[in-house]
Coordinates of C-alpha atoms in Angstrom, one line a residue:
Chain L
X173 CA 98.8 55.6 99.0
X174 CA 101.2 52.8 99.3
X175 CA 103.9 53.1 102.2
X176 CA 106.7 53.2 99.5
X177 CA 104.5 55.8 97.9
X178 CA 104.2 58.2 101.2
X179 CA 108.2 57.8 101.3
X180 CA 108.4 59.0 97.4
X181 CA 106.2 62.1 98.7
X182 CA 108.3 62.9 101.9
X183 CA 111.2 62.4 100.1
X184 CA 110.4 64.5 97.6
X185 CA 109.0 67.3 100.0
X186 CA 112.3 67.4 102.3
X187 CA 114.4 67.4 98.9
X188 CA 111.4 70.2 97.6
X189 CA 112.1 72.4 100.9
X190 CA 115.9 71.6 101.3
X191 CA 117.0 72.0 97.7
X192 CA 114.5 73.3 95.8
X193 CA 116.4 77.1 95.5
X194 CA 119.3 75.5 94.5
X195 CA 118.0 73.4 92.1
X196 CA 116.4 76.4 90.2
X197 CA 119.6 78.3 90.7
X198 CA 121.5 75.5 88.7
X199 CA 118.8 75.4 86.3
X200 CA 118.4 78.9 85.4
X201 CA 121.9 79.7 85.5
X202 CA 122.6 79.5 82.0
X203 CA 119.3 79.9 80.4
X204 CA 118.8 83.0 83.1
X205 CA 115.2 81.6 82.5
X206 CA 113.8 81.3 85.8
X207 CA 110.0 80.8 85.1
X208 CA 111.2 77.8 82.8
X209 CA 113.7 76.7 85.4
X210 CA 110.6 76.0 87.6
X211 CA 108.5 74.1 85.1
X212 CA 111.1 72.2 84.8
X213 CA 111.9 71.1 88.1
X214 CA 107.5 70.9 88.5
X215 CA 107.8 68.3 86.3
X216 CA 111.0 66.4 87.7
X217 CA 109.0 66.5 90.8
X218 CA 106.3 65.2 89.1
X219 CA 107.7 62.3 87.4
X220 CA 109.6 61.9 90.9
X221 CA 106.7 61.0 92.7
X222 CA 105.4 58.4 90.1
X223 CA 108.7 56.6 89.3
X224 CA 110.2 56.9 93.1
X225 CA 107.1 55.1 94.7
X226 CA 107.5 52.0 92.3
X227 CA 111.3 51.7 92.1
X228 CA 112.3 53.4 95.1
X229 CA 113.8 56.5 96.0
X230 CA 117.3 57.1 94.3
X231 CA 120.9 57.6 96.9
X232 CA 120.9 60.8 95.3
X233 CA 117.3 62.6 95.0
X234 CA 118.9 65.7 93.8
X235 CA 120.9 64.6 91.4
X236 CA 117.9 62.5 90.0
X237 CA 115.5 66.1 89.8
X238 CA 118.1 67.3 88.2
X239 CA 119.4 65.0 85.6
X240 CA 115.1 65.2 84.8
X241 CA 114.6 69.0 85.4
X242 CA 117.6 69.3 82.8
X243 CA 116.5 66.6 80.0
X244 CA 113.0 68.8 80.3
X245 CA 114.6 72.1 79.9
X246 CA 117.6 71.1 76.6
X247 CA 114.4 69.6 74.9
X248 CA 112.4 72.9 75.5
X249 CA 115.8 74.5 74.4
X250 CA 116.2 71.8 71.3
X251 CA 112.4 72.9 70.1
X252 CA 113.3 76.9 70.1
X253 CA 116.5 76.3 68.4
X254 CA 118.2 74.3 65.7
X255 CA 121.2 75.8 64.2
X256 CA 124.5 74.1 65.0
X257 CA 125.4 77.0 67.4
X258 CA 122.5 76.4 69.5
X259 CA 123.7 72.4 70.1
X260 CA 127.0 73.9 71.2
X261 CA 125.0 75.9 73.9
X262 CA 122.9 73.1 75.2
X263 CA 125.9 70.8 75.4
X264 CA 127.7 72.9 78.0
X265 CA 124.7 73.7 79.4
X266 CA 124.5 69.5 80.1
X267 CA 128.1 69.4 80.9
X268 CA 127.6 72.1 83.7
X269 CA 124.3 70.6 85.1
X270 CA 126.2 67.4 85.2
X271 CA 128.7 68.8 87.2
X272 CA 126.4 70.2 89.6
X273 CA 124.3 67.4 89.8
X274 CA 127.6 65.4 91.1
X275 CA 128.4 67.6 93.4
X276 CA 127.2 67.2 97.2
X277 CA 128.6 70.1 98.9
X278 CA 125.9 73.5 98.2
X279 CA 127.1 76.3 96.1
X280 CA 125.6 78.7 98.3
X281 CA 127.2 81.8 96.2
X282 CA 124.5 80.6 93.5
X283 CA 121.7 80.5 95.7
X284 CA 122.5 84.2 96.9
X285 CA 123.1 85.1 93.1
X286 CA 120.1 83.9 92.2
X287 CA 118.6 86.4 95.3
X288 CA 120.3 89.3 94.2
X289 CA 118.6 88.8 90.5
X290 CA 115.6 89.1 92.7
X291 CA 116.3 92.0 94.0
X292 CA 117.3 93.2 91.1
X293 CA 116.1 97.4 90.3
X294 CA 114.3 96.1 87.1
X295 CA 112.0 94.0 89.6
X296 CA 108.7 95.9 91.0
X297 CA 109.6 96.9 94.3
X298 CA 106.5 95.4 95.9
X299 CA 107.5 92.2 93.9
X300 CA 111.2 91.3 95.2
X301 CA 109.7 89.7 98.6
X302 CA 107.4 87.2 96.5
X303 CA 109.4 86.6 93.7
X304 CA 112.6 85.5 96.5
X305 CA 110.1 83.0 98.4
X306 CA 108.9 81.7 95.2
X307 CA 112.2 81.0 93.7
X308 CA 114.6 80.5 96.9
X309 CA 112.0 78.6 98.6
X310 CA 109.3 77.4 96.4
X311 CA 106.6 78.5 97.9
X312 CA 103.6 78.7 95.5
X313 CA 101.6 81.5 94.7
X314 CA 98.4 80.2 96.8
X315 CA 100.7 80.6 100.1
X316 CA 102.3 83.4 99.1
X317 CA 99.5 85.5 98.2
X318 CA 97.8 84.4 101.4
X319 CA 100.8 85.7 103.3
X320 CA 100.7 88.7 101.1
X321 CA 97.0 89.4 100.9
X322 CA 96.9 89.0 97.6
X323 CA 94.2 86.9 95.5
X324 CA 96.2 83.5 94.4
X325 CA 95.4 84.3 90.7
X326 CA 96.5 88.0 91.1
X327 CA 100.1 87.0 92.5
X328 CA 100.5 84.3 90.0
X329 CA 100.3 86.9 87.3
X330 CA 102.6 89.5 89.1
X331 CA 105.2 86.7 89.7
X332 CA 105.1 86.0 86.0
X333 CA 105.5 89.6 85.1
X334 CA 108.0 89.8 87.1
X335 CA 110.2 86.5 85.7
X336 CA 109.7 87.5 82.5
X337 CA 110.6 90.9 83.6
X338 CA 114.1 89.3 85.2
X339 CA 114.4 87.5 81.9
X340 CA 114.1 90.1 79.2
X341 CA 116.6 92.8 81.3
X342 CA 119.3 89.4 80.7
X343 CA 119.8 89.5 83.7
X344 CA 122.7 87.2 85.2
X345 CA 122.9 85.7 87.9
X346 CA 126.5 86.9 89.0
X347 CA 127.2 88.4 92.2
X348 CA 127.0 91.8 91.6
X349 CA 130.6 93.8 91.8
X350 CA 131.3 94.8 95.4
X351 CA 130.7 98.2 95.3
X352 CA 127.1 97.7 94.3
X353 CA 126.5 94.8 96.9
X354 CA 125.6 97.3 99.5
X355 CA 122.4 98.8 97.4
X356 CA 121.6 95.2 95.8
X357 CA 121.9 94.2 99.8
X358 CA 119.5 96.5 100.9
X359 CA 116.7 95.1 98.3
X360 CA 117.8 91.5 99.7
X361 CA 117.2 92.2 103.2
X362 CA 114.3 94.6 102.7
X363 CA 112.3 91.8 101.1
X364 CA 113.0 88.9 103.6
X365 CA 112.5 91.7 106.4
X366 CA 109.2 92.1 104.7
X367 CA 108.0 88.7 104.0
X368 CA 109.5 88.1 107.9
X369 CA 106.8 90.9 109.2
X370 CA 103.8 89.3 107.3
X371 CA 104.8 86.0 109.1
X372 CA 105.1 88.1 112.5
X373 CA 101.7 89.4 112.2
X374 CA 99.9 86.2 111.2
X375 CA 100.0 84.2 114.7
X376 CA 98.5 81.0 113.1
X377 CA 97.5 79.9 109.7
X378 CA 100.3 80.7 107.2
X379 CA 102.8 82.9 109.5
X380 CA 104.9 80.6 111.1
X381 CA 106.0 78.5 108.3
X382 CA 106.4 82.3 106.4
X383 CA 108.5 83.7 109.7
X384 CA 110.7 80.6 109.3
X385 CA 111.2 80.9 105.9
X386 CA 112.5 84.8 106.1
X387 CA 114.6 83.7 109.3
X388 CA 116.1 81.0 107.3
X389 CA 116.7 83.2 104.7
X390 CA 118.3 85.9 106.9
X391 CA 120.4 82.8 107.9
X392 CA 121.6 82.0 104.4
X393 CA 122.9 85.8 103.4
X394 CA 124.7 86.2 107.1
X395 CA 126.4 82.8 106.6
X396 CA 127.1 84.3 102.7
X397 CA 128.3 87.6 103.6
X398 CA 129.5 87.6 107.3
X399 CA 131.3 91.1 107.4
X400 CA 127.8 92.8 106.3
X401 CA 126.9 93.8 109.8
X402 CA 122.9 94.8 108.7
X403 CA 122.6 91.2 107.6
X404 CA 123.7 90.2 111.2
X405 CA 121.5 93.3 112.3
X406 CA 118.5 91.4 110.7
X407 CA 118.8 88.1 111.7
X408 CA 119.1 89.7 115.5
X409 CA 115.7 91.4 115.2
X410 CA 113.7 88.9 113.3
X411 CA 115.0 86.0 116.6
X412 CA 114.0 88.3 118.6
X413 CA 110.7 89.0 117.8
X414 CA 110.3 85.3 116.8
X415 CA 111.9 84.2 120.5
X416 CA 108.5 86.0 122.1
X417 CA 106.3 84.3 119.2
X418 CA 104.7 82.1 122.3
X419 CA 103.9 84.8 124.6
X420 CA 102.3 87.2 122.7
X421 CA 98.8 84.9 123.0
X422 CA 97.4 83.8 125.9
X423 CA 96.0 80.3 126.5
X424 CA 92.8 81.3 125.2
X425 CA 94.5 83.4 122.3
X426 CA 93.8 86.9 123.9
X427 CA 96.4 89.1 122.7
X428 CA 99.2 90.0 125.5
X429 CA 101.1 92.9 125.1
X430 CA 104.9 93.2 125.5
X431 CA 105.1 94.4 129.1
X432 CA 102.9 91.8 130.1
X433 CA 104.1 89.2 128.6
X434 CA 105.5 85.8 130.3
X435 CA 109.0 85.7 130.1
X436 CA 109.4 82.1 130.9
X437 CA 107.5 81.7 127.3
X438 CA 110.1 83.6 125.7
X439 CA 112.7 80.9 123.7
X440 CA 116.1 81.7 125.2
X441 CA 117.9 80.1 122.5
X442 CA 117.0 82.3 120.1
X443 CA 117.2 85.6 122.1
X444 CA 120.8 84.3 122.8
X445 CA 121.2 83.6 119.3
X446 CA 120.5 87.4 118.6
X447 CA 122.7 88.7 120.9
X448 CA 125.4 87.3 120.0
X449 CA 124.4 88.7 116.4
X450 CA 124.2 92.1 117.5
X451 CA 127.3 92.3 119.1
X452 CA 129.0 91.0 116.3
X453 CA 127.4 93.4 113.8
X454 CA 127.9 96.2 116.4
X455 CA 131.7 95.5 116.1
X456 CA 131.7 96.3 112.2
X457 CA 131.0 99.7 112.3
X458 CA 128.0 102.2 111.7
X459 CA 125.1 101.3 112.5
X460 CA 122.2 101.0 110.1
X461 CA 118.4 100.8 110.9
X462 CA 118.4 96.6 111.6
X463 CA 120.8 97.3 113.8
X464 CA 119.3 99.7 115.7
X465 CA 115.9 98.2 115.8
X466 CA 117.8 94.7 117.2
X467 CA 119.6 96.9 119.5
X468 CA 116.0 98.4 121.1
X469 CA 115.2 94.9 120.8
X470 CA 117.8 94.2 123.1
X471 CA 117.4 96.7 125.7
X472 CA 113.5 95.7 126.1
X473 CA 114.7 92.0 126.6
X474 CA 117.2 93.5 129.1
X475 CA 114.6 95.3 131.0
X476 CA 111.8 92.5 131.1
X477 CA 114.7 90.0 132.0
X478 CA 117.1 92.0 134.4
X479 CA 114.5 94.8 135.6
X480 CA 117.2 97.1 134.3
X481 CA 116.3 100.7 133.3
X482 CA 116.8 101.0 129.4
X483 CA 114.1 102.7 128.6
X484 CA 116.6 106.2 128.3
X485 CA 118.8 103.9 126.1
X486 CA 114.8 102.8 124.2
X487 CA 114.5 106.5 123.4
X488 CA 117.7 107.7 122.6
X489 CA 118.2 104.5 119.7
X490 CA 114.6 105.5 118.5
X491 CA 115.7 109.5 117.9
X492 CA 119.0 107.9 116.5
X493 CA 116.6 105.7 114.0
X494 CA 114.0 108.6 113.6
X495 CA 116.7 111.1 111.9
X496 CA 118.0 108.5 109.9
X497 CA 114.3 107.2 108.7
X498 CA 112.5 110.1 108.2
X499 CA 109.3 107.5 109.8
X500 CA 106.5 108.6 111.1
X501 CA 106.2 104.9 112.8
X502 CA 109.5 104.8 114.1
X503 CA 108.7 108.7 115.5
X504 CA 105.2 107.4 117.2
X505 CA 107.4 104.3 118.8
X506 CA 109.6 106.8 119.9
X507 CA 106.9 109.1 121.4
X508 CA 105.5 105.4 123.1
X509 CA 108.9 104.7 124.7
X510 CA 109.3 108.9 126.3
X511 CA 105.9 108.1 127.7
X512 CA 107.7 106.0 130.1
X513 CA 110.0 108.5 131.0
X514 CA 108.2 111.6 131.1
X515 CA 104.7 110.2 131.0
X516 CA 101.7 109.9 129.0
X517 CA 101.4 113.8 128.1
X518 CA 104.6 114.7 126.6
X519 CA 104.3 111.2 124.5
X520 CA 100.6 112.7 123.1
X521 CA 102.2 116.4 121.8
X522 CA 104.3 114.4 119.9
X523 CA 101.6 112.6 118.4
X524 CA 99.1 115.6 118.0
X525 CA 101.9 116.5 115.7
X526 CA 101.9 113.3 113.9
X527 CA 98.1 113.4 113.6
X528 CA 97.8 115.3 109.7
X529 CA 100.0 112.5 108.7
X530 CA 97.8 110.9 106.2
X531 CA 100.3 108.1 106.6
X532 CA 98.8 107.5 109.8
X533 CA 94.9 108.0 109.0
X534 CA 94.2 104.1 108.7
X535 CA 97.5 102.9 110.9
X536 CA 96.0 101.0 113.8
X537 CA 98.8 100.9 116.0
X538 CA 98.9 105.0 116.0
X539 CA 95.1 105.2 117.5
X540 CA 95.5 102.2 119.4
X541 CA 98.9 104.0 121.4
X542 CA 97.0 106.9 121.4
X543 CA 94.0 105.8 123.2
X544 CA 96.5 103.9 125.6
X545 CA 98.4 107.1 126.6
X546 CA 95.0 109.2 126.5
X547 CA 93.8 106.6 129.4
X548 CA 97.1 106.9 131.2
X549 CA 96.5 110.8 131.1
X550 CA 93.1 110.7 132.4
X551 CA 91.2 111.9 129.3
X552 CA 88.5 109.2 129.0
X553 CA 87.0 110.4 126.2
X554 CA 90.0 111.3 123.5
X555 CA 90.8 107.4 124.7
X556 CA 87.7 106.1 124.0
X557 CA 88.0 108.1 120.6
X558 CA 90.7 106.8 119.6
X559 CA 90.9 103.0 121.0
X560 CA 86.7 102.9 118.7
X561 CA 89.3 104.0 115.7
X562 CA 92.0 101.5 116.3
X563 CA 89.0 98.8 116.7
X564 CA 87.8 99.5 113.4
X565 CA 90.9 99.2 112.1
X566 CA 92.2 96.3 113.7
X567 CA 92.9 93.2 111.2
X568 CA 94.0 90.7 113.6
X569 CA 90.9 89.4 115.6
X570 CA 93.1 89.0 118.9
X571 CA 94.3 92.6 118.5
X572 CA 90.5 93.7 118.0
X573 CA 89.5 91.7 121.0
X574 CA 91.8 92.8 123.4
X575 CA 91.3 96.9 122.3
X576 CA 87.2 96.1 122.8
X577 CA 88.3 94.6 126.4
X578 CA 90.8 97.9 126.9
X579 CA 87.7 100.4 125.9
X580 CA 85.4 98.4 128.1
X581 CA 87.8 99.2 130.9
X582 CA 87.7 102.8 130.3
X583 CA 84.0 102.8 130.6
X584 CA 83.9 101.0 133.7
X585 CA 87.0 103.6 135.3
Chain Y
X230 CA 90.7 104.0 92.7
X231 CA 86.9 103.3 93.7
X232 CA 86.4 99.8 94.9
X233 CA 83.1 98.6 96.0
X234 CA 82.8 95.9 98.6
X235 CA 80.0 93.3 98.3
X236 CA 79.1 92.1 101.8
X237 CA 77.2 88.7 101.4
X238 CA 76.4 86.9 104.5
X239 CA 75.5 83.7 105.7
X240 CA 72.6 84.0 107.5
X241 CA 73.1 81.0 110.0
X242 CA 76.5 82.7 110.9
X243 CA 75.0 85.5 111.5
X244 CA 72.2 84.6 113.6
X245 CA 74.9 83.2 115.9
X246 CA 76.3 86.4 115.7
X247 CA 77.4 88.2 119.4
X248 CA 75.9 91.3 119.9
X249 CA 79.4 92.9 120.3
X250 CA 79.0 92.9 116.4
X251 CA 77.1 96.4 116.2
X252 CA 79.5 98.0 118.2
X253 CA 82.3 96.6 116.0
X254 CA 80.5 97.9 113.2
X255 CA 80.1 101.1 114.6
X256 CA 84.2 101.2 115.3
X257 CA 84.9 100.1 111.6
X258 CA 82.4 102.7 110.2
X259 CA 84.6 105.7 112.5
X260 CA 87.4 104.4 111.2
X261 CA 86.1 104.5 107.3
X262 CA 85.1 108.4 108.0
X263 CA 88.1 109.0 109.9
X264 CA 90.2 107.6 107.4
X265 CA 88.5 109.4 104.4
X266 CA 87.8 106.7 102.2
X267 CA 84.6 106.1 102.4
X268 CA 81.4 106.7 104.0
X269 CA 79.2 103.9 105.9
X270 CA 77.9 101.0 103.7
X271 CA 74.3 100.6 102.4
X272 CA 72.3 97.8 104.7
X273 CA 69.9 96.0 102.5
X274 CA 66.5 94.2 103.8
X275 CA 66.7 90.3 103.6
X276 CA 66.9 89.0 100.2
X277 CA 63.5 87.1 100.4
X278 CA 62.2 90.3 100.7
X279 CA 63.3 91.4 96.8
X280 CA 62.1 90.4 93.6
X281 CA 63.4 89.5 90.8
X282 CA 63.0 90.6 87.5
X283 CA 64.1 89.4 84.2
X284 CA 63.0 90.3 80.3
X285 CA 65.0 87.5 78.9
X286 CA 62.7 85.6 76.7
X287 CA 60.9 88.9 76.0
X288 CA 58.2 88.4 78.7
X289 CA 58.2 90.5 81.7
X290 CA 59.3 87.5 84.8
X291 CA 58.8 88.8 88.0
X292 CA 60.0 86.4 90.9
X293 CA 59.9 86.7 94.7
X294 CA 63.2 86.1 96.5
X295 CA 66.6 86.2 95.8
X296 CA 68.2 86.0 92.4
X297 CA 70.0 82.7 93.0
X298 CA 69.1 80.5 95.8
X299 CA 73.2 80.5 97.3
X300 CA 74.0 79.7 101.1
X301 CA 75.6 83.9 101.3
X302 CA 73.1 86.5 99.9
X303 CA 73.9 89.9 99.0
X304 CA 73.4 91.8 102.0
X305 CA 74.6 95.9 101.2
X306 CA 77.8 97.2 100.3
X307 CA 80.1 100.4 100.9
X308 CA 82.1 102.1 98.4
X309 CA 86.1 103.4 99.6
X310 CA 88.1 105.7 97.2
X311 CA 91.7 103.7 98.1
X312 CA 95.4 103.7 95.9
X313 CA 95.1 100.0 95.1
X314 CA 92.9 96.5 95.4
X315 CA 95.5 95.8 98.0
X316 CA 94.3 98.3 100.5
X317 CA 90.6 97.6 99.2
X318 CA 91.6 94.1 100.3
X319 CA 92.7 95.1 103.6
X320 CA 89.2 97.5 104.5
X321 CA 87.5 94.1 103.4
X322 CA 89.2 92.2 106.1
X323 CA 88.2 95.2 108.6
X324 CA 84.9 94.7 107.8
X325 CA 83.0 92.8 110.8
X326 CA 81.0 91.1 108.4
X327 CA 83.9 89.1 107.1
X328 CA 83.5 86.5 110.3
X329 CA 79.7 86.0 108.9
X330 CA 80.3 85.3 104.9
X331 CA 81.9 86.8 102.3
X332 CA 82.9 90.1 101.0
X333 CA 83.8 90.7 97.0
X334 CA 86.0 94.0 96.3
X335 CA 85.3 95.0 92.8
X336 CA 86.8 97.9 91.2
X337 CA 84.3 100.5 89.4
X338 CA 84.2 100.5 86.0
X339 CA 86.3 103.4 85.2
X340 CA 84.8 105.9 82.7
X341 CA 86.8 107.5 80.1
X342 CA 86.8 111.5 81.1
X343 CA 84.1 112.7 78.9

């Protein structure tokens, strides 16, 4: 490739990762046709790369992919329809896509409509996470399922389903009325939370870029809707997991758990960056489960940092976020945390009691806290039990590695 | 829904193998049983040790070895009783023998009630 040619692609990439969501959200307005939308811009993209390496890139890349995306798209819309009122249509469709395309400043209330129709009740539930990194962020379906665990050709099909799906119900992309924000919210953050979590848990590979992705996101709908204190909530908890992204391996990649984790690894920027968050959502009101969760967050950060004693404040904010979950996980984190204040026993009646949950049967984390606290209680052989179920159960190699090394441990007590 | 999984190894990968591997196995079998969907797989001998049989052209052919001469052979399987391919998908990746080739989750055919 030519060096004016690796400029065209890099270009095109930055524009891709910068723009991309917007692009489609100008595209699609009209037409509400997302999946079209997308071809579309593919094939601006496309001719971008070929006509930008030989004549350079243009002062304007967006407004280029656009101008393109939108000549694709009226002459898809010219071959559906003829009649005189269709012309009328595509000519203020042009008009408005000329607009945007001349304009510098974002139109972030489009971008944030556009994840709204996402998370729109019509869309699979399972399907709003995907179908919001597709379209905000243009990931394809190859990363997407691989973050997902998903086969590449299985999510391309759902996240066609799911566009046409969006595109049959009509459904606009208009900021829903205020009084049905907070449920359309919910779905929003739920699905960046979600496609946050998958990044979390994948510690190379295709996490990170995911993890950045959802924080950006969670960036985008707090600067969108700053009095929404569960937005802010979010943001708080996803910085402050991703502030300890660099302790949580060791040099050799053994898995290190929380309390022995190197603090001088943790990213202070970022754990700043969620305080400041949480207090601000705290400020709004009542508290909802992001909240909560930053808030433990918090008081773990304040006890590995300080030395201070939270862990009263840990289980009071985990009964708080038990009664209003209903979770089984949240009740076997709380049960984790009271081991530290009344030790390993009372922490394992709550979890005999969790232990017909058939929620629980092929949770890893439940038999691996289990054989942790059955250790800590002197009964070797419920912990060795339970740590052989939580190895077999184990999907992340470093996890499985570092349970093996804890059960070897019990052998040798 | 009954997946089965279709463990097919590499058998240079697998000689190279630590012998941790067993005891992994046995961890991910307790945690099949535990989790009632499914029982331990099926090992199979090595697949130079099968024939192969075929009636195509109308002749009985009867060859030694492996039906197709790949880099992974078929190596046993295990059947789970799960709620979707998705959490098929995620025994799959439990499975030690993912680290030594390849393992297919296929849905059973599934019969009309007669």
């Amino acid at each position: 490739m030519t060096a004016s040619g690796d400029t065209a692609r890099r270009t095109a990439e930055r524009v891709a990762r910068d723009s991309y969501g917007r692009l489609v959200a100008y595209l699609a307005a009209r037409t509400r046709d997302v999946a079209g939308a997308e071809d579309a811009l593919a094939d601006a993209f496309a001719s971008a790369l070929q006509t930008w390496s030989i004549n350079g890139v243009p002062d304007v890349p967006n407004a280029w992919l656009l101008t393109v995306a939108r000549r694709r798209l009226t002459d898809a819309a010219r071959r559906r329809q003829t009649q005189a009122a269709g012309k009328a249509h595509l000519q203020l469709m042009a008009d408005e896509l000329d607009d945007a395309a001349h304009q510098h400043d974002d139109i972030p209330d489009r971008r944030l409509a556009l994840m709204f129709a996402c998370a729109h009740p019509q869309v699979e539930r399972g399907m709003r996470a995907p179908l919001i990194l597709q379209t905000i962020l243009g990931l394809t379906a190859q990363d997407i399922a691989a973050a997902f665990l998903i086969s590449p050709a299985t999510m391309g099909q759902r996240l066609v389903r799911a566009k046409t799906r969006l595109k049959e119900a009509c459904i606009a992309f208009a900021i829903p009325e205020r009084v049905d924000l907070p449920d359309r919210l919910d779905a929003v953050l739920e699905a960046i939370y979600a496609a946050y979590t998958k990044g979390w848990a994948e510690i190379d590979g295709t996490g990170a870029p995911l993890a950045d992705e959802a924080i950006w996101l969670g960036r985008l709908v707090v600067s969108l809707l700053p009095d929404e204190p569960e937005a802010k909530g979010m943001l708080a908890l996803m910085l402050y997991a991703e502030a300890r992204r660099r302790a949580r391996r060791d040099s050799t990649g053994f898995y290190v758990p929380l309390e022995q984790q190197d603090i001088a690894l943790w990213d202070d920027w970022q754990i700043d960056l969620a305080e400041v968050l949480l207090d601000e959502a705290n400020a709004c009101g009542p508290s909802g489960r992001y909240q909560i969760e930053a808030a433990i967050q918090s008081a773990h950060v304040a006890r590995r940092r300080l030395g201070a004693q939270t862990w009263p404040v840990i289980v009071a904010l985990y009964t708080h976020l038990e009664t209003l979950t209903g979770s089984p996980v949240v009740t076997l984190n709380r049960a984790v945390a009271l081991a530290e204040l009344d030790g390993p026993e009372a922490a394992l009646v709550i979890l005999d009691g969790l232990s017909d949950d058939r929620r629980l049967a092929d949770y890893q984390p439940y038999w691996a806290a289990r054989g942790h606290l059955a250790a800590r209680a002197g009964r070797h052989a419920d912990a060795h039990a339970a740590l052989t179920l939580a190895i077999g159960l184990a999907t992340d190699d470093a996890v499985r590695h570092y349970l093996l090394a804890q059960r070897a441990a019990l052998l040798a007590d | 829904m009954q997946y089965l999984l279709l463990i097919h190894h590499d058998d240079e990968a697998l000689a190279k193998a630590p012998p941790s591997l067993w005891a992994e196995y046995a961890a991910f079998n307790a945690a099949l049983a535990k989790s009632g969907v499914g029982t331990p797989g099926l090992r199979l001998e090595h697949a130079s040790k099968g024939r192969s049989i075929t009636r195509r052209t109308g002749a009985v052919e009867i060859l030694d070895g492996p039906y197709a001469d790949t880099k992974e052979q078929f190596a046993g399987y295990l059947l789970v009783d799960v709620p979707d391919v998705d959490t098929a998908v995620q025994w799959a990746i439990r499975c030690p023998s993912a680290h030594y080739g390849t393992i297919e989750v296929r849905p059973l055919w599934a019969m009309a009630p007669a």
